CSV table of C-alpha atoms in Angstrom, one decimal:
chain,number,residue,atom,x,y,z
I,1,MET,CA,0.0,0.0,0.0
I,2,SER,CA,1.4,3.3,-1.0
I,3,ARG,CA,1.7,6.1,1.5
I,4,VAL,CA,1.7,8.7,-1.3
I,5,GLU,CA,-1.5,10.5,-2.0
I,6,ARG,CA,-2.4,13.0,-4.7
I,7,THR,CA,-3.4,16.0,-2.5
I,8,VAL,CA,-5.0,19.4,-3.2
I,9,LEU,CA,-4.0,22.0,-0.7
I,10,THR,CA,-6.2,25.1,-0.1
I,11,ASN,CA,-6.8,27.7,2.5
I,12,MET,CA,-9.7,29.8,4.0
I,13,CYS,CA,-9.4,32.9,6.2
I,14,MET,CA,-11.9,34.3,8.7
I,15,VAL,CA,-11.2,38.1,8.8
I,16,THR,CA,-12.9,39.9,11.7
I,17,ASP,CA,-13.4,43.6,12.4
I,18,GLY,CA,-15.0,43.7,15.9
I,19,SER,CA,-18.3,41.9,15.6
I,20,ARG,CA,-18.2,41.8,11.8
I,21,VAL,CA,-16.8,39.1,9.6
I,22,LEU,CA,-15.6,39.4,6.0
I,23,VAL,CA,-17.6,37.1,3.6
I,24,GLN,CA,-17.7,36.3,-0.1
I,25,GLN,CA,-20.8,35.5,-2.1
I,26,ARG,CA,-19.3,33.0,-4.4
I,27,SER,CA,-19.9,33.3,-8.1
I,28,ASP,CA,-19.1,29.6,-8.8
I,29,PRO,CA,-22.3,27.7,-9.5
I,30,LYS,CA,-20.6,24.4,-8.3
I,31,TRP,CA,-20.3,25.7,-4.8
I,32,PRO,CA,-22.6,28.8,-4.4
I,33,GLY,CA,-23.3,30.7,-1.2
I,34,ILE,CA,-21.5,32.8,1.5
I,35,VAL,CA,-18.1,31.7,2.6
I,36,PHE,CA,-14.8,33.2,3.9
I,37,PRO,CA,-12.2,34.1,1.2
I,38,GLY,CA,-9.5,31.6,0.3
I,39,GLY,CA,-8.1,29.5,-2.4
I,40,HIS,CA,-5.3,27.1,-3.6
I,41,VAL,CA,-1.8,26.8,-2.4
I,42,GLU,CA,0.6,27.2,-5.3
I,43,PRO,CA,3.6,24.8,-5.7
I,44,GLY,CA,6.5,26.0,-3.4
I,45,GLU,CA,4.3,28.5,-1.5
I,46,SER,CA,3.9,28.4,2.2
I,47,PHE,CA,0.4,27.9,3.6
I,48,VAL,CA,0.4,31.3,5.3
I,49,ASP,CA,1.7,33.1,2.2
I,50,SER,CA,-0.9,31.4,0.1
I,51,THR,CA,-3.6,32.6,2.4
I,52,VAL,CA,-2.3,36.2,2.4
I,53,ARG,CA,-2.1,36.1,-1.4
I,54,GLU,CA,-5.6,34.6,-1.8
I,55,VAL,CA,-7.3,37.1,0.6
I,56,TYR,CA,-5.6,40.0,-1.2
I,57,GLU,CA,-6.6,38.7,-4.7
I,58,GLU,CA,-10.2,38.2,-3.7
I,59,THR,CA,-10.8,41.2,-1.3
I,60,GLY,CA,-8.1,43.8,-1.8
I,61,LEU,CA,-7.1,43.5,1.8
I,62,ASN,CA,-3.6,42.7,3.1
I,63,VAL,CA,-3.9,40.5,6.1
I,64,SER,CA,-1.3,39.7,8.7
I,65,ASN,CA,-0.9,38.0,12.1
I,66,LEU,CA,-2.7,34.9,10.8
I,67,ARG,CA,-3.5,32.2,13.3
I,68,LEU,CA,-3.9,28.6,12.2
I,69,CYS,CA,-7.2,27.5,13.8
I,70,GLY,CA,-8.1,24.3,12.1
I,71,VAL,CA,-8.3,22.1,9.0
I,72,ARG,CA,-11.0,20.5,6.8
I,73,GLN,CA,-10.2,17.5,4.8
I,74,TRP,CA,-11.9,14.8,2.7
I,75,SER,CA,-11.0,11.9,0.6
I,76,LEU,CA,-12.5,11.0,-2.7
I,77,GLU,CA,-11.9,7.9,-4.7
I,78,ASN,CA,-12.0,8.0,-8.5
I,79,ALA,CA,-11.2,11.7,-8.7
I,80,ASP,CA,-8.1,13.7,-9.9
I,81,TYR,CA,-7.0,13.7,-6.2
I,82,ASP,CA,-7.1,11.3,-3.2
I,83,ARG,CA,-7.3,14.0,-0.5
I,84,TYR,CA,-8.4,17.6,-0.4
I,85,ILE,CA,-7.2,19.7,2.6
I,86,VAL,CA,-8.3,23.2,3.6
I,87,PHE,CA,-6.2,25.0,6.2
I,88,PHE,CA,-8.3,27.4,8.3
I,89,PHE,CA,-6.7,30.7,9.4
I,90,LYS,CA,-8.2,33.7,11.2
I,91,THR,CA,-7.1,37.3,11.8
I,92,SER,CA,-8.3,40.7,12.8
I,93,SER,CA,-5.2,42.5,11.3
I,94,PHE,CA,-5.6,43.9,7.9
I,95,THR,CA,-5.0,47.0,5.8
I,96,GLY,CA,-6.3,48.1,2.4
I,97,THR,CA,-9.5,48.9,0.6
I,98,LEU,CA,-12.2,46.3,0.2
I,99,ARG,CA,-13.0,45.3,-3.4
I,100,SER,CA,-14.7,42.3,-5.0
I,101,SER,CA,-13.2,40.1,-7.6
I,102,SER,CA,-14.3,37.5,-10.2
I,103,GLU,CA,-14.5,35.0,-7.4
I,104,GLY,CA,-17.5,36.8,-6.0
I,105,GLU,CA,-18.8,39.8,-4.1
I,106,VAL,CA,-17.1,40.5,-0.7
I,107,PHE,CA,-18.7,42.4,2.1
I,108,TRP,CA,-18.8,42.7,5.9
I,109,LEU,CA,-21.6,41.0,7.9
I,110,GLU,CA,-22.4,41.1,11.6
I,111,ARG,CA,-21.3,37.6,12.8
I,112,ALA,CA,-24.7,37.2,14.5
I,113,ASP,CA,-26.4,37.6,11.1
I,114,LEU,CA,-24.4,35.0,9.3
I,115,PRO,CA,-26.9,32.1,9.7
I,116,SER,CA,-29.6,34.1,8.0
I,117,TYR,CA,-27.6,34.1,4.7
I,118,PRO,CA,-27.3,31.3,2.1
I,119,LEU,CA,-24.1,29.6,3.2
I,120,VAL,CA,-22.0,27.3,1.0
I,121,GLU,CA,-22.6,23.6,1.7
I,122,GLY,CA,-20.9,22.4,4.8
I,123,PHE,CA,-20.0,25.9,6.0
I,124,ASP,CA,-21.8,25.5,9.4
I,125,ALA,CA,-19.5,22.6,10.3
I,126,MET,CA,-16.4,24.6,9.2
I,127,LEU,CA,-17.6,27.7,11.2
I,128,SER,CA,-17.7,25.5,14.3
I,129,VAL,CA,-14.0,24.7,13.8
I,130,PHE,CA,-13.1,28.3,13.1
I,131,GLU,CA,-14.7,29.5,16.3
I,132,SER,CA,-13.9,26.7,18.7
I,133,ASP,CA,-10.9,26.4,21.0
I,134,SER,CA,-11.5,22.7,21.3
I,135,LEU,CA,-12.1,21.6,17.7
I,136,SER,CA,-9.3,21.4,15.2
I,137,GLU,CA,-10.6,19.4,12.3
I,138,ASN,CA,-13.7,18.9,10.1
I,139,TYR,CA,-13.3,15.5,8.4
I,140,GLN,CA,-15.5,14.1,5.7
I,141,TRP,CA,-15.6,10.7,4.0
I,142,PHE,CA,-17.8,8.8,1.6
I,143,GLU,CA,-19.3,5.6,2.9
I,144,ASP,CA,-22.2,3.4,1.9
I,145,GLY,CA,-23.2,5.8,-0.9
I,146,GLU,CA,-23.4,9.0,1.2
I,147,TRP,CA,-21.1,11.7,2.7
I,148,LYS,CA,-20.4,11.5,6.4
I,149,GLU,CA,-18.6,14.0,8.5
I,150,ARG,CA,-17.4,14.7,12.0
I,151,ASN,CA,-15.6,17.5,13.8
I,152,VAL,CA,-12.5,16.3,15.6
I,153,GLU,CA,-11.4,17.7,19.0
I,154,GLY,CA,-7.8,18.8,19.4
I,155,THR,CA,-5.9,22.0,19.9
I,156,LEU,CA,-3.5,23.9,17.8
I,157,GLY,CA,-0.7,26.2,19.0
I,158,GLU,CA,-1.5,29.7,20.1
I,159,THR,CA,1.4,31.4,18.2
I,160,PRO,CA,0.1,33.7,15.5
I,161,LEU,CA,1.6,33.3,12.1
I,162,SER,CA,2.4,36.1,9.6
I,163,GLY,CA,3.0,35.9,5.9
I,164,GLU,CA,4.5,38.3,3.4
I,165,ARG,CA,2.7,38.5,0.1
I,166,GLY,CA,5.1,37.3,-2.6
I,167,VAL,CA,7.6,35.7,-0.3
I,168,SER,CA,7.6,31.9,-0.1
I,169,PRO,CA,10.6,30.6,1.8
I,170,ARG,CA,11.4,27.0,0.9
I,171,PRO,CA,12.6,24.4,3.4
I,172,PRO,CA,16.3,23.4,3.0
I,173,SER,CA,16.7,20.4,0.6
């Protein structure tokens, strides 16, 4: 049995401003609804740098002091990949002027109002991980013809992470 998996690496970032959260109304019909900004990790790019880049590309904001707060993952047989991983970050440090992109309209919402909006599929479980100090993972798998999921307890370090847009240090070879 091989221990090598074809893996897609992505990120998502919860940006807060007091009681407000930054959201994106996705324009992709395959996964429509409200979600936090994020996207794919490019080859050779750090997870933090990819998050800083994606948030900037989708919102016009430069974020800093990111804190890794969880992960979402799922496995899928007979696809172009074996595992799909989303690293969850959050921050309240940002500069810049908010602007939307081709990915969708971005805007601020009161956190308390978020459940009244049409959320992307599975976002409620992801939000639990973003906001919990005891949950670290949302895991999904396909079994007996249906998707199943569970949130996994665990803790992540409390040290905030910062990235610099355009700088992707590589580990020593």
